[in-house]
JSON list of C-alpha atoms in Angstrom, two decimals:
[
{"chain": "A", "resi": 1, "resn": "UNK", "atom": "CA", "xyz": [35.42, -68.89, 56.32]},
{"chain": "A", "resi": 2, "resn": "UNK", "atom": "CA", "xyz": [35.97, -72.53, 55.27]},
{"chain": "A", "resi": 3, "resn": "UNK", "atom": "CA", "xyz": [39.38, -73.57, 53.98]},
{"chain": "A", "resi": 4, "resn": "UNK", "atom": "CA", "xyz": [39.83, -74.75, 50.37]},
{"chain": "A", "resi": 5, "resn": "UNK", "atom": "CA", "xyz": [40.15, -78.30, 51.70]},
{"chain": "A", "resi": 6, "resn": "UNK", "atom": "CA", "xyz": [36.85, -78.02, 53.59]},
{"chain": "A", "resi": 7, "resn": "UNK", "atom": "CA", "xyz": [35.13, -76.61, 50.50]},
{"chain": "A", "resi": 8, "resn": "UNK", "atom": "CA", "xyz": [36.54, -79.50, 48.45]},
{"chain": "A", "resi": 9, "resn": "UNK", "atom": "CA", "xyz": [35.22, -82.03, 50.99]},
{"chain": "A", "resi": 10, "resn": "UNK", "atom": "CA", "xyz": [31.79, -80.38, 50.95]},
{"chain": "A", "resi": 11, "resn": "UNK", "atom": "CA", "xyz": [31.76, -80.40, 47.13]},
{"chain": "A", "resi": 12, "resn": "UNK", "atom": "CA", "xyz": [32.65, -84.11, 47.11]},
{"chain": "A", "resi": 13, "resn": "UNK", "atom": "CA", "xyz": [29.85, -84.81, 49.61]},
{"chain": "A", "resi": 14, "resn": "UNK", "atom": "CA", "xyz": [27.35, -82.88, 47.47]},
{"chain": "A", "resi": 15, "resn": "UNK", "atom": "CA", "xyz": [28.41, -84.81, 44.37]},
{"chain": "A", "resi": 16, "resn": "UNK", "atom": "CA", "xyz": [28.10, -88.16, 46.14]},
{"chain": "A", "resi": 17, "resn": "UNK", "atom": "CA", "xyz": [24.63, -87.22, 47.40]},
{"chain": "A", "resi": 18, "resn": "UNK", "atom": "CA", "xyz": [23.54, -86.12, 43.92]},
{"chain": "A", "resi": 19, "resn": "UNK", "atom": "CA", "xyz": [24.77, -89.32, 42.25]},
{"chain": "A", "resi": 20, "resn": "UNK", "atom": "CA", "xyz": [23.08, -91.48, 44.89]},
{"chain": "A", "resi": 21, "resn": "UNK", "atom": "CA", "xyz": [19.84, -89.51, 44.45]},
{"chain": "A", "resi": 22, "resn": "UNK", "atom": "CA", "xyz": [19.97, -89.67, 40.63]},
{"chain": "A", "resi": 23, "resn": "UNK", "atom": "CA", "xyz": [20.56, -93.43, 40.76]},
{"chain": "A", "resi": 24, "resn": "UNK", "atom": "CA", "xyz": [17.59, -93.86, 43.10]},
{"chain": "A", "resi": 25, "resn": "UNK", "atom": "CA", "xyz": [19.70, -95.16, 45.98]},
{"chain": "A", "resi": 26, "resn": "UNK", "atom": "CA", "xyz": [18.79, -92.58, 48.64]},
{"chain": "A", "resi": 27, "resn": "UNK", "atom": "CA", "xyz": [16.66, -95.16, 50.50]},
{"chain": "A", "resi": 28, "resn": "UNK", "atom": "CA", "xyz": [19.71, -97.43, 50.79]},
{"chain": "A", "resi": 29, "resn": "UNK", "atom": "CA", "xyz": [22.49, -94.93, 51.62]},
{"chain": "A", "resi": 30, "resn": "UNK", "atom": "CA", "xyz": [23.12, -91.73, 53.53]},
{"chain": "A", "resi": 31, "resn": "UNK", "atom": "CA", "xyz": [26.19, -89.49, 53.29]},
{"chain": "A", "resi": 32, "resn": "UNK", "atom": "CA", "xyz": [27.98, -87.83, 56.21]},
{"chain": "A", "resi": 33, "resn": "UNK", "atom": "CA", "xyz": [31.20, -85.87, 56.73]},
{"chain": "A", "resi": 34, "resn": "UNK", "atom": "CA", "xyz": [33.81, -86.17, 59.45]},
{"chain": "A", "resi": 35, "resn": "UNK", "atom": "CA", "xyz": [32.76, -89.77, 60.22]},
{"chain": "A", "resi": 36, "resn": "UNK", "atom": "CA", "xyz": [34.73, -91.35, 63.09]},
{"chain": "A", "resi": 37, "resn": "UNK", "atom": "CA", "xyz": [36.33, -94.45, 61.56]},
{"chain": "A", "resi": 38, "resn": "UNK", "atom": "CA", "xyz": [35.80, -97.63, 63.54]},
{"chain": "A", "resi": 39, "resn": "UNK", "atom": "CA", "xyz": [39.21, -98.74, 62.22]},
{"chain": "A", "resi": 40, "resn": "UNK", "atom": "CA", "xyz": [41.15, -95.80, 63.63]},
{"chain": "A", "resi": 41, "resn": "UNK", "atom": "CA", "xyz": [44.30, -94.65, 61.87]},
{"chain": "A", "resi": 42, "resn": "UNK", "atom": "CA", "xyz": [47.34, -96.51, 60.60]},
{"chain": "A", "resi": 43, "resn": "UNK", "atom": "CA", "xyz": [49.24, -94.39, 63.10]},
{"chain": "A", "resi": 44, "resn": "UNK", "atom": "CA", "xyz": [49.25, -96.21, 66.42]},
{"chain": "A", "resi": 45, "resn": "UNK", "atom": "CA", "xyz": [46.45, -95.34, 68.81]},
{"chain": "A", "resi": 46, "resn": "UNK", "atom": "CA", "xyz": [45.22, -92.39, 66.79]},
{"chain": "A", "resi": 47, "resn": "UNK", "atom": "CA", "xyz": [41.60, -91.66, 66.01]},
{"chain": "A", "resi": 48, "resn": "UNK", "atom": "CA", "xyz": [40.58, -90.85, 62.49]},
{"chain": "A", "resi": 49, "resn": "UNK", "atom": "CA", "xyz": [37.68, -88.99, 60.93]},
{"chain": "A", "resi": 50, "resn": "UNK", "atom": "CA", "xyz": [36.84, -89.91, 57.36]},
{"chain": "A", "resi": 51, "resn": "UNK", "atom": "CA", "xyz": [36.12, -86.87, 55.18]},
{"chain": "A", "resi": 52, "resn": "UNK", "atom": "CA", "xyz": [33.04, -88.32, 53.46]},
{"chain": "A", "resi": 53, "resn": "UNK", "atom": "CA", "xyz": [31.38, -91.60, 54.41]},
{"chain": "A", "resi": 54, "resn": "UNK", "atom": "CA", "xyz": [28.53, -93.39, 52.68]},
{"chain": "A", "resi": 55, "resn": "UNK", "atom": "CA", "xyz": [26.61, -95.42, 55.25]},
{"chain": "A", "resi": 56, "resn": "UNK", "atom": "CA", "xyz": [24.01, -98.11, 54.73]},
{"chain": "A", "resi": 57, "resn": "UNK", "atom": "CA", "xyz": [20.78, -96.67, 56.11]},
{"chain": "A", "resi": 58, "resn": "UNK", "atom": "CA", "xyz": [19.37, -99.91, 57.51]},
{"chain": "A", "resi": 59, "resn": "UNK", "atom": "CA", "xyz": [22.39, -101.17, 59.47]},
{"chain": "A", "resi": 60, "resn": "UNK", "atom": "CA", "xyz": [24.30, -97.88, 59.71]},
{"chain": "A", "resi": 61, "resn": "UNK", "atom": "CA", "xyz": [27.40, -99.73, 58.52]},
{"chain": "A", "resi": 62, "resn": "UNK", "atom": "CA", "xyz": [30.08, -97.93, 56.52]},
{"chain": "A", "resi": 63, "resn": "UNK", "atom": "CA", "xyz": [29.89, -98.79, 52.82]},
{"chain": "A", "resi": 64, "resn": "UNK", "atom": "CA", "xyz": [32.30, -96.34, 51.20]},
{"chain": "A", "resi": 65, "resn": "UNK", "atom": "CA", "xyz": [34.91, -93.97, 52.61]},
{"chain": "A", "resi": 66, "resn": "UNK", "atom": "CA", "xyz": [36.20, -91.04, 50.56]},
{"chain": "A", "resi": 67, "resn": "UNK", "atom": "CA", "xyz": [39.28, -89.20, 51.80]},
{"chain": "A", "resi": 68, "resn": "UNK", "atom": "CA", "xyz": [39.58, -85.79, 50.15]},
{"chain": "A", "resi": 69, "resn": "UNK", "atom": "CA", "xyz": [43.07, -84.44, 49.51]},
{"chain": "A", "resi": 70, "resn": "UNK", "atom": "CA", "xyz": [43.24, -80.87, 48.19]},
{"chain": "A", "resi": 71, "resn": "UNK", "atom": "CA", "xyz": [46.47, -79.15, 47.22]},
{"chain": "A", "resi": 72, "resn": "UNK", "atom": "CA", "xyz": [46.42, -75.72, 45.58]},
{"chain": "A", "resi": 73, "resn": "UNK", "atom": "CA", "xyz": [50.20, -75.22, 45.57]},
{"chain": "A", "resi": 74, "resn": "UNK", "atom": "CA", "xyz": [53.34, -77.24, 46.23]},
{"chain": "A", "resi": 75, "resn": "UNK", "atom": "CA", "xyz": [53.74, -78.26, 49.81]},
{"chain": "A", "resi": 76, "resn": "UNK", "atom": "CA", "xyz": [53.62, -81.05, 52.37]},
{"chain": "A", "resi": 77, "resn": "UNK", "atom": "CA", "xyz": [50.20, -82.45, 51.46]},
{"chain": "A", "resi": 78, "resn": "UNK", "atom": "CA", "xyz": [51.92, -84.90, 49.13]},
{"chain": "A", "resi": 79, "resn": "UNK", "atom": "CA", "xyz": [53.44, -86.60, 52.19]},
{"chain": "A", "resi": 80, "resn": "UNK", "atom": "CA", "xyz": [49.94, -87.18, 53.54]},
{"chain": "A", "resi": 81, "resn": "UNK", "atom": "CA", "xyz": [48.99, -89.12, 50.40]},
{"chain": "A", "resi": 82, "resn": "UNK", "atom": "CA", "xyz": [51.12, -92.06, 51.49]},
{"chain": "A", "resi": 83, "resn": "UNK", "atom": "CA", "xyz": [49.26, -92.33, 54.79]},
{"chain": "A", "resi": 84, "resn": "UNK", "atom": "CA", "xyz": [45.92, -91.93, 52.99]},
{"chain": "A", "resi": 85, "resn": "UNK", "atom": "CA", "xyz": [46.86, -94.82, 50.68]},
{"chain": "A", "resi": 86, "resn": "UNK", "atom": "CA", "xyz": [47.69, -97.03, 53.66]},
{"chain": "A", "resi": 87, "resn": "UNK", "atom": "CA", "xyz": [44.45, -96.12, 55.43]},
{"chain": "A", "resi": 88, "resn": "UNK", "atom": "CA", "xyz": [42.41, -96.88, 52.29]},
{"chain": "A", "resi": 89, "resn": "UNK", "atom": "CA", "xyz": [44.10, -100.29, 52.03]},
{"chain": "A", "resi": 90, "resn": "UNK", "atom": "CA", "xyz": [43.35, -100.94, 55.69]},
{"chain": "A", "resi": 91, "resn": "UNK", "atom": "CA", "xyz": [39.70, -99.94, 55.27]},
{"chain": "A", "resi": 92, "resn": "UNK", "atom": "CA", "xyz": [39.38, -102.42, 52.41]},
{"chain": "A", "resi": 93, "resn": "UNK", "atom": "CA", "xyz": [40.90, -105.17, 54.57]},
{"chain": "A", "resi": 94, "resn": "UNK", "atom": "CA", "xyz": [38.13, -104.45, 57.10]},
{"chain": "A", "resi": 95, "resn": "UNK", "atom": "CA", "xyz": [35.49, -104.72, 54.34]},
{"chain": "A", "resi": 96, "resn": "UNK", "atom": "CA", "xyz": [34.81, -101.04, 53.64]},
{"chain": "A", "resi": 97, "resn": "UNK", "atom": "CA", "xyz": [35.27, -99.71, 50.12]},
{"chain": "A", "resi": 98, "resn": "UNK", "atom": "CA", "xyz": [37.70, -96.81, 50.32]},
{"chain": "A", "resi": 99, "resn": "UNK", "atom": "CA", "xyz": [39.15, -94.29, 47.87]},
{"chain": "A", "resi": 100, "resn": "UNK", "atom": "CA", "xyz": [41.19, -91.12, 48.05]},
{"chain": "A", "resi": 101, "resn": "UNK", "atom": "CA", "xyz": [40.00, -88.19, 45.92]},
{"chain": "A", "resi": 102, "resn": "UNK", "atom": "CA", "xyz": [42.63, -85.72, 44.66]},
{"chain": "A", "resi": 103, "resn": "UNK", "atom": "CA", "xyz": [41.79, -82.11, 43.97]},
{"chain": "A", "resi": 104, "resn": "UNK", "atom": "CA", "xyz": [43.62, -78.91, 43.10]},
{"chain": "A", "resi": 105, "resn": "UNK", "atom": "CA", "xyz": [46.57, -78.08, 40.91]},
{"chain": "A", "resi": 106, "resn": "UNK", "atom": "CA", "xyz": [49.28, -78.42, 43.54]},
{"chain": "A", "resi": 107, "resn": "UNK", "atom": "CA", "xyz": [50.14, -82.11, 43.19]},
{"chain": "A", "resi": 108, "resn": "UNK", "atom": "CA", "xyz": [53.14, -82.66, 40.96]},
{"chain": "A", "resi": 109, "resn": "UNK", "atom": "CA", "xyz": [52.89, -84.85, 37.86]},
{"chain": "A", "resi": 110, "resn": "UNK", "atom": "CA", "xyz": [54.89, -87.71, 39.42]},
{"chain": "A", "resi": 111, "resn": "UNK", "atom": "CA", "xyz": [52.75, -87.66, 42.56]},
{"chain": "A", "resi": 112, "resn": "UNK", "atom": "CA", "xyz": [49.52, -87.64, 40.51]},
{"chain": "A", "resi": 113, "resn": "UNK", "atom": "CA", "xyz": [50.75, -90.62, 38.45]},
{"chain": "A", "resi": 114, "resn": "UNK", "atom": "CA", "xyz": [51.71, -92.52, 41.60]},
{"chain": "A", "resi": 115, "resn": "UNK", "atom": "CA", "xyz": [48.35, -91.73, 43.22]},
{"chain": "A", "resi": 116, "resn": "UNK", "atom": "CA", "xyz": [46.37, -92.87, 40.20]},
{"chain": "A", "resi": 117, "resn": "UNK", "atom": "CA", "xyz": [48.28, -96.17, 40.07]},
{"chain": "A", "resi": 118, "resn": "UNK", "atom": "CA", "xyz": [47.42, -96.62, 43.76]},
{"chain": "A", "resi": 119, "resn": "UNK", "atom": "CA", "xyz": [43.70, -96.35, 42.98]},
{"chain": "A", "resi": 120, "resn": "UNK", "atom": "CA", "xyz": [43.14, -92.70, 43.88]},
{"chain": "A", "resi": 121, "resn": "UNK", "atom": "CA", "xyz": [40.53, -90.81, 41.86]},
{"chain": "A", "resi": 122, "resn": "UNK", "atom": "CA", "xyz": [41.12, -87.34, 40.45]},
{"chain": "A", "resi": 123, "resn": "UNK", "atom": "CA", "xyz": [38.28, -84.86, 40.98]},
{"chain": "A", "resi": 124, "resn": "UNK", "atom": "CA", "xyz": [37.81, -84.57, 37.19]},
{"chain": "A", "resi": 125, "resn": "UNK", "atom": "CA", "xyz": [36.77, -88.23, 37.04]},
{"chain": "A", "resi": 126, "resn": "UNK", "atom": "CA", "xyz": [34.92, -88.58, 40.34]},
{"chain": "A", "resi": 127, "resn": "UNK", "atom": "CA", "xyz": [31.36, -88.39, 39.01]},
{"chain": "A", "resi": 128, "resn": "UNK", "atom": "CA", "xyz": [32.02, -91.08, 36.38]},
{"chain": "A", "resi": 129, "resn": "UNK", "atom": "CA", "xyz": [33.78, -93.21, 39.00]},
{"chain": "A", "resi": 130, "resn": "UNK", "atom": "CA", "xyz": [30.86, -92.88, 41.44]},
{"chain": "A", "resi": 131, "resn": "UNK", "atom": "CA", "xyz": [28.32, -93.81, 38.77]},
{"chain": "A", "resi": 132, "resn": "UNK", "atom": "CA", "xyz": [30.28, -96.94, 37.87]},
{"chain": "A", "resi": 133, "resn": "UNK", "atom": "CA", "xyz": [30.86, -97.80, 41.53]},
{"chain": "A", "resi": 134, "resn": "UNK", "atom": "CA", "xyz": [27.18, -97.55, 42.43]},
{"chain": "A", "resi": 135, "resn": "UNK", "atom": "CA", "xyz": [26.16, -99.43, 39.28]},
{"chain": "A", "resi": 136, "resn": "UNK", "atom": "CA", "xyz": [24.78, -96.59, 37.18]}
]
């Protein structure tokens, strides 16, 4: 049985695919999960798999990375947000659009505010964000 985090990632992937299809961009992009990042991790010599990646069909280049962070209750996932923020910044330095998507009720109000000021997107606003991002 998939974990809540895996279900969240799969839901984000399905939403991205739907928005791309509805905007008529399916010939330009494809969406995959667990994409091995060519940039690795901000942690030295560690590999990294991006939760959801939008790739350009023609060149196969990464266009957009979406890291999915789900937290149903209080816990240590908030610590992982700092690393996710650094990895998103690093992706952008390498020319790949990158965003972290927050889901679940477990992130505290201060952490949510911090994340949103860092450019994270809350699940409630993801569809609108994707439509603006892809030009819809």
